[in-house]
PDB file of C-alpha atoms in Angstrom:
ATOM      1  CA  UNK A 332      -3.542  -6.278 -17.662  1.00 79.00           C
ATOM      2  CA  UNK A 333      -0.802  -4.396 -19.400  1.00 76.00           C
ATOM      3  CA  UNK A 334      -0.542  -8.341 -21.482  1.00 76.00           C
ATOM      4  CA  UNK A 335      -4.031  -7.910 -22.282  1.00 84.00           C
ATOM      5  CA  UNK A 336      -3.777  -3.634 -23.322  1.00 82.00           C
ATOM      6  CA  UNK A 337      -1.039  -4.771 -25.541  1.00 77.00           C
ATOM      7  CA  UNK A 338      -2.744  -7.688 -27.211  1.00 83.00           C
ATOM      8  CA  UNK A 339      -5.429  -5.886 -28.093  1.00 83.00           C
ATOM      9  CA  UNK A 340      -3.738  -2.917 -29.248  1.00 80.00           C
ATOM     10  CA  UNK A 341      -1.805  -5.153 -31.983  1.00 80.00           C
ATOM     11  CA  UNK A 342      -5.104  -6.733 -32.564  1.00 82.00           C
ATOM     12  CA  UNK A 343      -6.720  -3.162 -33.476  1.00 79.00           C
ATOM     13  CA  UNK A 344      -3.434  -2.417 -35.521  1.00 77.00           C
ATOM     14  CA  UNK A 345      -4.091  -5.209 -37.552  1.00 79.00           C
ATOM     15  CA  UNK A 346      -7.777  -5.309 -37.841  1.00 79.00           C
ATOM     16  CA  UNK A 347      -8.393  -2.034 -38.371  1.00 73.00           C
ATOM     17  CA  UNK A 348      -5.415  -0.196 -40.355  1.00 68.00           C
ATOM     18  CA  UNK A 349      -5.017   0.605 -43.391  1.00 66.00           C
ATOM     19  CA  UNK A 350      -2.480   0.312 -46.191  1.00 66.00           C
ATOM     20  CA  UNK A 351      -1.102   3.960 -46.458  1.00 64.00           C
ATOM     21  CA  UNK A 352       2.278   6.057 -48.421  1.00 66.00           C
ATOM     22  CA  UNK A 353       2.609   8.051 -45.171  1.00 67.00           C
ATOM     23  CA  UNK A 354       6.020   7.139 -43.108  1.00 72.00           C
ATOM     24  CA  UNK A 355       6.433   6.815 -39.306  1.00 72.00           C
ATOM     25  CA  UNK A 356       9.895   8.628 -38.796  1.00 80.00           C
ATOM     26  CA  UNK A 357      11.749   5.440 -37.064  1.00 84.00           C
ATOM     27  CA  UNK A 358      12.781   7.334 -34.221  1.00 88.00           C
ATOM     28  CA  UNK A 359       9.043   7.085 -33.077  1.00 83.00           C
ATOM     29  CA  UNK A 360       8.879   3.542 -34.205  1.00 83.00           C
ATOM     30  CA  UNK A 361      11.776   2.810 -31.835  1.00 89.00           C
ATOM     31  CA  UNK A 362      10.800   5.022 -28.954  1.00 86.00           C
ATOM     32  CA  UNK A 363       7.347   3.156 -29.311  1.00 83.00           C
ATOM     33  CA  UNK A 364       8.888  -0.230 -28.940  1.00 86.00           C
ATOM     34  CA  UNK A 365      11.562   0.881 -26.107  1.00 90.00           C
ATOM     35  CA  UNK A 366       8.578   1.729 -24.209  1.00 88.00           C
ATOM     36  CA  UNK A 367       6.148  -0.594 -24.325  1.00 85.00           C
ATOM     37  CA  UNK A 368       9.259  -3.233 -23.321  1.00 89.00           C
ATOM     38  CA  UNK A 369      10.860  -1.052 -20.831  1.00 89.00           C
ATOM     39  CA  UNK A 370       7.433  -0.523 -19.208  1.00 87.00           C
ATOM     40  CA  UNK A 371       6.681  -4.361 -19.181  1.00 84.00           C
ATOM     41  CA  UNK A 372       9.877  -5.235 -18.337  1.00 86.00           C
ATOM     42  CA  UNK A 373       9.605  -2.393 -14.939  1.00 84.00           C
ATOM     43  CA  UNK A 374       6.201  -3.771 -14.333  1.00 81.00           C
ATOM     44  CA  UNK A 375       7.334  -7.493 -14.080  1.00 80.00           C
ATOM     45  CA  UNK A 376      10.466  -6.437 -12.157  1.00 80.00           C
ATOM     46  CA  UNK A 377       8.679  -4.938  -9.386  1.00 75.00           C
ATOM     47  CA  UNK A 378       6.258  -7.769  -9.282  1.00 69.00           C
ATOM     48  CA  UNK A 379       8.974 -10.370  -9.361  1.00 66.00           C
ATOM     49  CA  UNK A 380      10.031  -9.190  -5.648  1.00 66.00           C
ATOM     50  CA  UNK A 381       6.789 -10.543  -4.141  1.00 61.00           C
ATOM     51  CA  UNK A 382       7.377 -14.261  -6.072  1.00 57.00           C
ATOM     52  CA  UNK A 383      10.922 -14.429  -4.839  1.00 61.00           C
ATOM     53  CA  UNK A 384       9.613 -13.893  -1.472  1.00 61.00           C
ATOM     54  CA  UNK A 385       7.480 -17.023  -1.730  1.00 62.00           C
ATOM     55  CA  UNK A 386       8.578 -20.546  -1.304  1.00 64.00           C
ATOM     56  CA  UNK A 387       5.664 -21.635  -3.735  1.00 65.00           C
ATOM     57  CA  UNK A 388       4.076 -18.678  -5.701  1.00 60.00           C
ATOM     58  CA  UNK A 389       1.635 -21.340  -7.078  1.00 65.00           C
ATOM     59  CA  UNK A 390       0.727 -21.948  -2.991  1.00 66.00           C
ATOM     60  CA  UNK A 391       0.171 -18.190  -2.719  1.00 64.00           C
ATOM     61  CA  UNK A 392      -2.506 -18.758  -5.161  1.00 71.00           C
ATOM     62  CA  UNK A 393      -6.131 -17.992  -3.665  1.00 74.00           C
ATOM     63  CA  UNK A 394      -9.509 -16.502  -5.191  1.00 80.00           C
ATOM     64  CA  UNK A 395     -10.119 -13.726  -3.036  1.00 81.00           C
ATOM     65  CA  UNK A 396     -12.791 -10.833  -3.022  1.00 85.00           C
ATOM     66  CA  UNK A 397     -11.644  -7.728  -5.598  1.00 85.00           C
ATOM     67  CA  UNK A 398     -10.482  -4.976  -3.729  1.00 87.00           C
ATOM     68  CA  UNK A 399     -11.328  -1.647  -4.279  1.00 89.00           C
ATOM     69  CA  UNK A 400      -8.793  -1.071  -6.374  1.00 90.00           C
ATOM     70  CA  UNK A 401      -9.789  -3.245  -8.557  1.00 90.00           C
ATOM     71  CA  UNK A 402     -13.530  -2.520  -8.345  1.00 93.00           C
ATOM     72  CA  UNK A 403     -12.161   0.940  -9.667  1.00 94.00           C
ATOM     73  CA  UNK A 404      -9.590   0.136 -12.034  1.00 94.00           C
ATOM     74  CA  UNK A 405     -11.039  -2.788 -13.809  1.00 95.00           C
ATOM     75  CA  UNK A 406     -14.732  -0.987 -14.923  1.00 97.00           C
ATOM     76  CA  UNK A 407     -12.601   1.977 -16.054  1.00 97.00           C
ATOM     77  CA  UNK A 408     -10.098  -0.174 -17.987  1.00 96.00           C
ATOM     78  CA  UNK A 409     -12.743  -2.281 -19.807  1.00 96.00           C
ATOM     79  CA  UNK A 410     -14.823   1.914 -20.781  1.00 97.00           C
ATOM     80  CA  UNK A 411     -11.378   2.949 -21.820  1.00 97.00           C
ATOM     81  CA  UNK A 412     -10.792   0.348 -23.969  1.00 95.00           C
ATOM     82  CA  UNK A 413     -13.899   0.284 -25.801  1.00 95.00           C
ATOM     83  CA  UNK A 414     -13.317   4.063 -26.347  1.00 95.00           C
ATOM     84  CA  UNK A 415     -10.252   3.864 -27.447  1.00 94.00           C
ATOM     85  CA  UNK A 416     -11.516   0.715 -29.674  1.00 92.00           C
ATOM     86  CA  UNK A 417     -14.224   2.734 -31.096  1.00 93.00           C
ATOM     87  CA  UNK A 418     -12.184   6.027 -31.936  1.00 93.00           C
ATOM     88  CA  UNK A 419      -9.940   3.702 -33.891  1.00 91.00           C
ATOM     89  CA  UNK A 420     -12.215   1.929 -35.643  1.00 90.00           C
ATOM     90  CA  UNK A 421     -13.933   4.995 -36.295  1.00 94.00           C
ATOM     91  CA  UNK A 422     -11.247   6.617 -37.415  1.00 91.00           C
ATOM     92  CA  UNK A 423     -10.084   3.657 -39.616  1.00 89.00           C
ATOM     93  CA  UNK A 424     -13.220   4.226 -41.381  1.00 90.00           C
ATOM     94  CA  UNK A 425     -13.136   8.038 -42.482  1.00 91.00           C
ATOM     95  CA  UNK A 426     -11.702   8.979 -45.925  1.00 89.00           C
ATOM     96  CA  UNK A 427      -8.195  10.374 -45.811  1.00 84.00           C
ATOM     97  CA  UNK A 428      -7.857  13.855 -44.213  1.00 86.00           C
ATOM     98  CA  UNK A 429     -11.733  14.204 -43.129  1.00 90.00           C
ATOM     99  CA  UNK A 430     -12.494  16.110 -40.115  1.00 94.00           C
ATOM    100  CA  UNK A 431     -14.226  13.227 -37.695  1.00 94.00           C
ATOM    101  CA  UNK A 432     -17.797  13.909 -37.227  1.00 91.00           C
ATOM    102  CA  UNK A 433     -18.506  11.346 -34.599  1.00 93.00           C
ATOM    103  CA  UNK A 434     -20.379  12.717 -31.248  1.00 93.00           C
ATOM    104  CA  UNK A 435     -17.571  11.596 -29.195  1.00 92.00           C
ATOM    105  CA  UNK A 436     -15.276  14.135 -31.376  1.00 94.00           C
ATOM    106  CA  UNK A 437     -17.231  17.018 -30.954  1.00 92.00           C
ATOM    107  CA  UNK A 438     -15.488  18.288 -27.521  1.00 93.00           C
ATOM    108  CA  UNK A 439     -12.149  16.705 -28.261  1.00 95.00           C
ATOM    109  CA  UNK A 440     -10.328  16.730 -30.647  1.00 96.00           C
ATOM    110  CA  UNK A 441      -8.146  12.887 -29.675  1.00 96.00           C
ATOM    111  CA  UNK A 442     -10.391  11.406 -27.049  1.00 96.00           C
ATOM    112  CA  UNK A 443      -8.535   8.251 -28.116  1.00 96.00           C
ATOM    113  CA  UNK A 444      -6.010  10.170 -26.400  1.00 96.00           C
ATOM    114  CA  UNK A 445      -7.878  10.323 -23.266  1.00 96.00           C
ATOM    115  CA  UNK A 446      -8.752   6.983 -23.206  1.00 97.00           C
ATOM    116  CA  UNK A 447      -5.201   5.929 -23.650  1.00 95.00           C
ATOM    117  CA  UNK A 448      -4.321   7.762 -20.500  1.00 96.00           C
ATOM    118  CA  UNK A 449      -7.215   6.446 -18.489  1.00 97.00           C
ATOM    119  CA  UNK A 450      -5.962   2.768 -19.521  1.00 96.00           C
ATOM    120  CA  UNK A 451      -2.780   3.561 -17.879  1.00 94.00           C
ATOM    121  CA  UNK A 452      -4.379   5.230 -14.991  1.00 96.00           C
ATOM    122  CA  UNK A 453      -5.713   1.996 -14.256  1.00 95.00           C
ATOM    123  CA  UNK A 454      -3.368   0.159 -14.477  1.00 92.00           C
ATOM    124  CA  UNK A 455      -2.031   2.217 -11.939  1.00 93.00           C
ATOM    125  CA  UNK A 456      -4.223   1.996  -9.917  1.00 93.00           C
ATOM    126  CA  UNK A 457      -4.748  -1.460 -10.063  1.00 91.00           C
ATOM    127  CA  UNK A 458      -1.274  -2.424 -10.033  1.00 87.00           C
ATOM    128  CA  UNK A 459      -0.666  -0.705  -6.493  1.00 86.00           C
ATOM    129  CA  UNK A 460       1.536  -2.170  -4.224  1.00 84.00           C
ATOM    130  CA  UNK A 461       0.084  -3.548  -0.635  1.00 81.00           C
ATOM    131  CA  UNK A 462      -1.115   0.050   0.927  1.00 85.00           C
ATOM    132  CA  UNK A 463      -0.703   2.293  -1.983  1.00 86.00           C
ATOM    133  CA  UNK A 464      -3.208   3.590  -4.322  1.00 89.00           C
ATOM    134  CA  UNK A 465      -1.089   4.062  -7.112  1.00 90.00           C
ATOM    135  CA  UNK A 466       1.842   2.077  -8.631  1.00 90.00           C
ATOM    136  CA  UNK A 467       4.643   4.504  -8.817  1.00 90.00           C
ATOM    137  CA  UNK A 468       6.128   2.821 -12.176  1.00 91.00           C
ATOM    138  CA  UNK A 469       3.041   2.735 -13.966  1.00 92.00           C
ATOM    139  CA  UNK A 470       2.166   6.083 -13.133  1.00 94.00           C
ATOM    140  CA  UNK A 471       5.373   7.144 -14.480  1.00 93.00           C
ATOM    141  CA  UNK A 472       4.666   5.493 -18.054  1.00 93.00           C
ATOM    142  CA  UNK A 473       0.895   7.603 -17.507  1.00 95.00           C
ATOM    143  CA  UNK A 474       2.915  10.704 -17.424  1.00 95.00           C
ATOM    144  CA  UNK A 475       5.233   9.993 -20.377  1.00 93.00           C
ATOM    145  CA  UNK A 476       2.456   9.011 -22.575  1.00 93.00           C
ATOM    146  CA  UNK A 477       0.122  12.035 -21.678  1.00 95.00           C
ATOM    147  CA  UNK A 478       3.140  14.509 -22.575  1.00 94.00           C
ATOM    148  CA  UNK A 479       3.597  12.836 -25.758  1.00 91.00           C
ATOM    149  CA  UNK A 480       0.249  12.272 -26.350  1.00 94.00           C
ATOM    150  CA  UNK A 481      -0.532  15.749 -25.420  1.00 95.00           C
ATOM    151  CA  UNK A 482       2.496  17.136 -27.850  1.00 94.00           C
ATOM    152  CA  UNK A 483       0.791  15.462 -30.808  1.00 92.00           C
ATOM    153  CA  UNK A 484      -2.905  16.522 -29.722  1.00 95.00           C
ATOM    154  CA  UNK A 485      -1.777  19.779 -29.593  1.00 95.00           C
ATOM    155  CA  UNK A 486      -0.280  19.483 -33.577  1.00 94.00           C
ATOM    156  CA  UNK A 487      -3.634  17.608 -34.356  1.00 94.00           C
ATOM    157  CA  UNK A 488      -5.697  20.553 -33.102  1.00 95.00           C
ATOM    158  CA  UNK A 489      -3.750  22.844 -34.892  1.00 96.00           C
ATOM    159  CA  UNK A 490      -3.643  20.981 -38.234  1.00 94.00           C
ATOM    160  CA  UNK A 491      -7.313  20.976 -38.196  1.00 95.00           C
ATOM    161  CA  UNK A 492      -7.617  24.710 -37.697  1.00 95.00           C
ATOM    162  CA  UNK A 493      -5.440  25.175 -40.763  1.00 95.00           C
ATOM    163  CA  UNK A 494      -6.761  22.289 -42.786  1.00 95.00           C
ATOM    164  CA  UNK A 495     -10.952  23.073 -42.059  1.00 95.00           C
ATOM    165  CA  UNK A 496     -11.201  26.378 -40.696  1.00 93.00           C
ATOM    166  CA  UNK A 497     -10.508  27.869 -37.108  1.00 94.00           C
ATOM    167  CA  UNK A 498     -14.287  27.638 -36.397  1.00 94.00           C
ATOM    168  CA  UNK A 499     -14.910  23.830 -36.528  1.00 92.00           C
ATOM    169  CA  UNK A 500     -12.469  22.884 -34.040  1.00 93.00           C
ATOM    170  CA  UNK A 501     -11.819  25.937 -32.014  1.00 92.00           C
ATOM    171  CA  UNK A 502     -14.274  25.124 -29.138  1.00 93.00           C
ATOM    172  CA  UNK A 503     -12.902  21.496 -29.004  1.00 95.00           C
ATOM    173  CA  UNK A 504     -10.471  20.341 -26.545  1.00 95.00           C
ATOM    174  CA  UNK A 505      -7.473  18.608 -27.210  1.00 95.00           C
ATOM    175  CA  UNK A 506      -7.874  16.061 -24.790  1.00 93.00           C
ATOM    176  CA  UNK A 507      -8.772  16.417 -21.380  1.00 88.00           C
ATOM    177  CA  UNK A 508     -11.844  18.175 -21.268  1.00 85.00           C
ATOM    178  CA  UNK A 509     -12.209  21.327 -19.497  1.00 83.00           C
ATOM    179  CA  UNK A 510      -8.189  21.653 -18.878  1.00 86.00           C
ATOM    180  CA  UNK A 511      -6.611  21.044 -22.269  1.00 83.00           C
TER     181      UNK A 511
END
């Protein structure tokens, strides 16, 4: 799953961005790419444990009911990512420097944001161990992402105030609604 998140986040990068004179600073470029390989690289580490404990991993192979987990994780993975999809390709579409208008932006000011950190949440979930509910590493890239994310929803919010007027974005949440 965190193959297919990435996948389709390059995807969306490339479908749906735009040429632009604004720079990344390439600290964040390189924190960006340390992550998404350091988390990939912890994910397949821990899983790796549970192959070297097989004489065949392809024997191990069986089509078994989802578990609940799974029954949880995958519906809110699949919502997520169309959120996420649509914020983005909404976005992509407004002129430069526009406040966004869409219904989904009217009580948050990134609920791509959101969306980002329910993907990971399900992954976590999903990605438990045998008699956990949450996978401890996966979490731990959840919590990383939702303070940066929440650092830059924070500047968003704030940029808006300045840039259209306290009033249009005052009542909106930064990201979680009804805590922040």
């Amino acid at each position: 799953m965190m193959a297919v998140q990435g996948v389709r986040r390059l995807a969306e990068s490339i479908m749906s961005g735009k040429s632009s004179t604004s720079k990344m600073w390439f600290v964040h470029w390189v924190l960006g790419i340390a992550f998404y390989l350091a988390v990939n690289v912890a994910v397949w580490v821990e899983g790796a444990e549970s192959l070297q404990h097989s004489p065949s991993p392809w024997r191990d192979i069986t089509i078994e009911a989802p578990s609940i987990r799974t029954m949880l994780g995958l519906p809110l993975f699949i919502l997520a990512s169309g959120i996420q999809n649509d914020c983005h390709a909404y976005l992509a579409s407004l002129p430069k420097y526009t406040l966004p208008d869409h219904p989904i932006f009217h009580t948050m000011v990134c609920p791509h944001y959101t969306a980002e950190c329910l993907i990971y949440f399900s992954l976590a979930v999903m990605g438990a161990p045998q008699g956990a509910w949450i996978n401890r590493t996966v979490f731990s890239a959840l919590l990383f992402v939702a303070s940066n994310l929440a650092v830059t929803a924070s500047a968003t919010k704030h940029w808006y105030m300045q840039k259209f007027g306290r009033e249009k974005v005052e009542t909106r949440w930064r990201m979680i609604p009804f805590v922040f």
